[in-house]
PDB file of C-alpha atoms in Angstrom:
ATOM      1  CA  ARG A   1     -13.583  -1.747 -13.520  1.00 51.00           C
ATOM      2  CA  ILE A   2     -10.223  -2.004 -14.958  1.00 54.00           C
ATOM      3  CA  VAL A   3      -7.417  -3.391 -12.411  1.00 54.00           C
ATOM      4  CA  PRO A   4      -4.226  -3.687 -13.874  1.00 55.00           C
ATOM      5  CA  VAL A   5      -1.564  -6.204 -14.570  1.00 60.00           C
ATOM      6  CA  VAL A   6       2.129  -5.998 -14.984  1.00 60.00           C
ATOM      7  CA  LEU A   7       4.644  -8.466 -16.573  1.00 60.00           C
ATOM      8  CA  TRP A   8       8.124  -7.936 -16.542  1.00 63.00           C
ATOM      9  CA  GLY A   9      11.122 -10.382 -18.025  1.00 65.00           C
ATOM     10  CA  PRO A  10      12.769 -12.638 -16.362  1.00 72.00           C
ATOM     11  CA  THR A  11      14.747  -9.394 -13.688  1.00 73.00           C
ATOM     12  CA  PRO A  12      11.514  -7.749 -11.528  1.00 66.00           C
ATOM     13  CA  PRO A  13      11.543  -4.371 -10.860  1.00 69.00           C
ATOM     14  CA  THR A  14      14.145  -2.686  -8.095  1.00 77.00           C
ATOM     15  CA  HIS A  15      12.007  -2.038  -5.055  1.00 79.00           C
ATOM     16  CA  SER A  16      14.720   0.296  -2.968  1.00 87.00           C
ATOM     17  CA  ILE A  17      12.542  -0.189   0.255  1.00 89.00           C
ATOM     18  CA  SER A  18      11.717   3.920   1.304  1.00 90.00           C
ATOM     19  CA  THR A  19       8.755   3.543   3.389  1.00 90.00           C
ATOM     20  CA  VAL A  20       7.289   0.324   5.384  1.00 91.00           C
ATOM     21  CA  LEU A  21       3.855  -0.735   7.098  1.00 91.00           C
ATOM     22  CA  VAL A  22       2.881  -3.029   9.153  1.00 89.00           C
ATOM     23  CA  ALA A  23      -0.561  -3.965   8.693  1.00 84.00           C
ATOM     24  CA  GLN A  24      -3.249  -4.164  11.777  1.00 80.00           C
ATOM     25  CA  ASP A  25      -4.303  -7.335  10.739  1.00 79.00           C
ATOM     26  CA  GLU A  26      -0.589  -8.076  10.996  1.00 83.00           C
ATOM     27  CA  LYS A  27      -0.108 -10.757   8.362  1.00 86.00           C
ATOM     28  CA  THR A  28       0.250  -7.871   5.579  1.00 88.00           C
ATOM     29  CA  ILE A  29       3.515  -6.076   5.303  1.00 90.00           C
ATOM     30  CA  ILE A  30       3.349  -3.315   2.273  1.00 92.00           C
ATOM     31  CA  THR A  31       6.090  -1.077   1.253  1.00 92.00           C
ATOM     32  CA  GLY A  32       6.812   2.359  -0.402  1.00 92.00           C
ATOM     33  CA  SER A  33       9.391   2.701  -2.837  1.00 92.00           C
ATOM     34  CA  ASN A  34      12.302   5.457  -3.817  1.00 91.00           C
ATOM     35  CA  GLU A  35      11.086   3.998  -7.359  1.00 91.00           C
ATOM     36  CA  GLY A  36       7.433   4.822  -6.730  1.00 91.00           C
ATOM     37  CA  GLN A  37       5.239   1.865  -6.597  1.00 91.00           C
ATOM     38  CA  LEU A  38       4.225  -0.431  -3.421  1.00 92.00           C
ATOM     39  CA  CYS A  39       4.105  -4.276  -2.803  1.00 91.00           C
ATOM     40  CA  THR A  40       2.634  -5.445  -0.487  1.00 89.00           C
ATOM     41  CA  TRP A  41       3.674  -8.611   0.904  1.00 89.00           C
ATOM     42  CA  ASP A  42       2.508 -11.788   2.956  1.00 89.00           C
ATOM     43  CA  LEU A  43       3.496 -12.899   6.928  1.00 89.00           C
ATOM     44  CA  VAL A  44       3.473 -16.705   7.122  1.00 89.00           C
ATOM     45  CA  ARG A  45       4.000 -18.102  10.207  1.00 86.00           C
ATOM     46  CA  GLY A  46       6.026 -20.750  10.348  1.00 84.00           C
ATOM     47  CA  ASN A  47       7.109 -23.521  13.003  1.00 86.00           C
ATOM     48  CA  GLY A  48       7.769 -21.483  16.300  1.00 85.00           C
ATOM     49  CA  ASP A  49       9.438 -18.331  15.633  1.00 85.00           C
ATOM     50  CA  GLU A  50      10.392 -19.057  12.017  1.00 88.00           C
ATOM     51  CA  ILE A  51       8.096 -16.178  10.250  1.00 86.00           C
ATOM     52  CA  LYS A  52       7.853 -16.601   6.049  1.00 87.00           C
ATOM     53  CA  ILE A  53       7.700 -13.631   3.832  1.00 87.00           C
ATOM     54  CA  PHE A  54       5.999 -13.770   0.190  1.00 85.00           C
ATOM     55  CA  PRO A  55       5.815 -10.900  -2.196  1.00 85.00           C
ATOM     56  CA  CYS A  56       1.794 -10.252  -2.436  1.00 86.00           C
ATOM     57  CA  GLN A  57       1.844  -7.618  -5.017  1.00 87.00           C
ATOM     58  CA  PHE A  58       3.626  -4.701  -7.024  1.00 86.00           C
ATOM     59  CA  LEU A  59       1.019  -1.597  -7.394  1.00 89.00           C
ATOM     60  CA  TYR A  60       2.244   1.432  -9.910  1.00 88.00           C
ATOM     61  CA  GLY A  61       0.729   4.839  -9.938  1.00 89.00           C
ATOM     62  CA  HIS A  62       3.192   7.186  -8.317  1.00 90.00           C
ATOM     63  CA  SER A  63       6.308   8.938  -9.919  1.00 89.00           C
ATOM     64  CA  SER A  64       8.278   9.920  -7.556  1.00 90.00           C
ATOM     65  CA  ALA A  65       9.663   8.175  -3.546  1.00 92.00           C
ATOM     66  CA  ILE A  66       6.588   7.243  -1.375  1.00 93.00           C
ATOM     67  CA  THR A  67       6.944   9.403   2.061  1.00 92.00           C
ATOM     68  CA  ALA A  68       4.080   7.946   3.531  1.00 92.00           C
ATOM     69  CA  LEU A  69       1.906   4.961   4.851  1.00 92.00           C
ATOM     70  CA  ALA A  70      -1.487   4.257   6.285  1.00 89.00           C
ATOM     71  CA  ASP A  71      -3.883   1.500   6.027  1.00 84.00           C
ATOM     72  CA  SER A  72      -8.081   1.478   7.120  1.00 75.00           C
ATOM     73  CA  ALA A  73      -8.903  -0.868   7.790  1.00 62.00           C
ATOM     74  CA  ASN A  74     -13.111  -1.684   7.634  1.00 55.00           C
ATOM     75  CA  GLY A  75     -13.206  -5.200   9.406  1.00 51.00           C
ATOM     76  CA  SER A  76     -13.080  -6.838   6.671  1.00 54.00           C
ATOM     77  CA  GLU A  77     -10.063  -9.027   4.773  1.00 59.00           C
ATOM     78  CA  ASN A  78      -9.807  -6.456   2.068  1.00 61.00           C
ATOM     79  CA  TYR A  79      -8.714  -2.648   2.968  1.00 73.00           C
ATOM     80  CA  ALA A  80      -7.721   1.154   2.131  1.00 83.00           C
ATOM     81  CA  LEU A  81      -4.664   1.999   1.239  1.00 88.00           C
ATOM     82  CA  ILE A  82      -3.929   5.176   1.606  1.00 90.00           C
ATOM     83  CA  SER A  83       0.074   6.106  -0.113  1.00 93.00           C
ATOM     84  CA  ALA A  84       1.787   9.759  -0.576  1.00 93.00           C
ATOM     85  CA  ALA A  85       4.427  10.715  -1.941  1.00 92.00           C
ATOM     86  CA  LYS A  86       7.387  13.468  -2.917  1.00 90.00           C
ATOM     87  CA  GLY A  87       5.596  15.858  -5.419  1.00 84.00           C
ATOM     88  CA  GLY A  88       2.327  15.902  -2.823  1.00 89.00           C
ATOM     89  CA  GLN A  89       0.724  12.649  -4.598  1.00 92.00           C
ATOM     90  CA  ILE A  90      -2.153  11.241  -2.471  1.00 91.00           C
ATOM     91  CA  PHE A  91      -3.719   8.144  -2.843  1.00 92.00           C
ATOM     92  CA  VAL A  92      -5.917   5.504  -1.454  1.00 91.00           C
ATOM     93  CA  TRP A  93      -5.820   2.111  -2.964  1.00 91.00           C
ATOM     94  CA  ASP A  94      -7.768  -1.740  -2.850  1.00 87.00           C
ATOM     95  CA  VAL A  95      -4.987  -3.828  -1.219  1.00 83.00           C
ATOM     96  CA  GLY A  96      -8.006  -6.230  -1.519  1.00 81.00           C
ATOM     97  CA  ASP A  97      -7.647  -6.201  -6.012  1.00 84.00           C
ATOM     98  CA  GLY A  98      -4.540  -3.826  -6.254  1.00 85.00           C
ATOM     99  CA  THR A  99      -6.642  -0.746  -7.719  1.00 87.00           C
ATOM    100  CA  CYS A 100      -5.909   2.703  -7.325  1.00 89.00           C
ATOM    101  CA  LEU A 101      -9.867   4.052  -6.097  1.00 89.00           C
ATOM    102  CA  HIS A 102      -8.719   7.775  -5.296  1.00 89.00           C
ATOM    103  CA  SER A 103      -5.597  10.359  -6.398  1.00 91.00           C
ATOM    104  CA  ARG A 104      -5.777  13.601  -5.795  1.00 91.00           C
ATOM    105  CA  ASP A 105      -2.036  16.215  -6.048  1.00 89.00           C
ATOM    106  CA  ILE A 106      -1.638  18.604  -4.118  1.00 85.00           C
ATOM    107  CA  PRO A 107       2.573  20.189  -6.001  1.00 82.00           C
ATOM    108  CA  GLY A 108       4.931  21.397  -3.309  1.00 78.00           C
ATOM    109  CA  HIS A 109       3.749  19.373  -0.061  1.00 73.00           C
ATOM    110  CA  HIS A 110       5.832  16.745   1.382  1.00 70.00           C
ATOM    111  CA  HIS A 111       4.052  14.091   3.590  1.00 71.00           C
ATOM    112  CA  ALA A 112       5.942  12.213   6.426  1.00 70.00           C
ATOM    113  CA  HIS A 113       3.555  10.701   8.058  1.00 64.00           C
ATOM    114  CA  ILE A 114      -0.763   9.770   6.877  1.00 69.00           C
ATOM    115  CA  GLN A 115      -3.481  10.179  10.148  1.00 63.00           C
ATOM    116  CA  VAL A 116      -6.246   8.185   9.083  1.00 61.00           C
ATOM    117  CA  PHE A 117      -9.983  10.059   9.923  1.00 56.00           C
ATOM    118  CA  GLN A 118     -13.677   8.538   9.275  1.00 57.00           C
ATOM    119  CA  VAL A 119     -15.075   9.901   5.876  1.00 61.00           C
ATOM    120  CA  PRO A 120     -18.293  10.541   6.054  1.00 64.00           C
ATOM    121  CA  GLY A 121     -20.644   7.985   4.380  1.00 67.00           C
ATOM    122  CA  ARG A 122     -17.629   5.640   3.588  1.00 61.00           C
ATOM    123  CA  PRO A 123     -17.501   2.929   6.462  1.00 59.00           C
ATOM    124  CA  ASP A 124     -15.444   1.012   4.079  1.00 57.00           C
ATOM    125  CA  LEU A 125     -12.529   3.569   4.567  1.00 54.00           C
ATOM    126  CA  ALA A 126     -13.311   3.772   8.717  1.00 52.00           C
ATOM    127  CA  PRO A 127     -10.358   3.200  10.980  1.00 49.00           C
ATOM    128  CA  ARG A 128     -10.228   0.674  13.493  1.00 46.00           C
TER     129      ARG A 128
END
């Protein structure tokens, strides 16, 4: 298994947010961008109402703007993230290590919403 590593100079890549998902664990936010990358963010609760947000990882793979996100938890800290982009790209990601598990290209389709269903034989992709 190959885990992608991305390096950049003193300026991080542009991340114009196009869609936001609060993960089912309510400790993670995932943002999709117009540039095609995803970013996971850790939410850390401080004193009182204080909430700090820390970038965790960038996920690269889409070649156009992200239009929809959904997560599918399996009861552990690692779960699958499903992302869709303009032009019909759909990716399934392992959020734990940032790898793309599956991808599908359905040209001409624009996905604005993703509904997660249980996948037979894949309990790791089953919704909670």
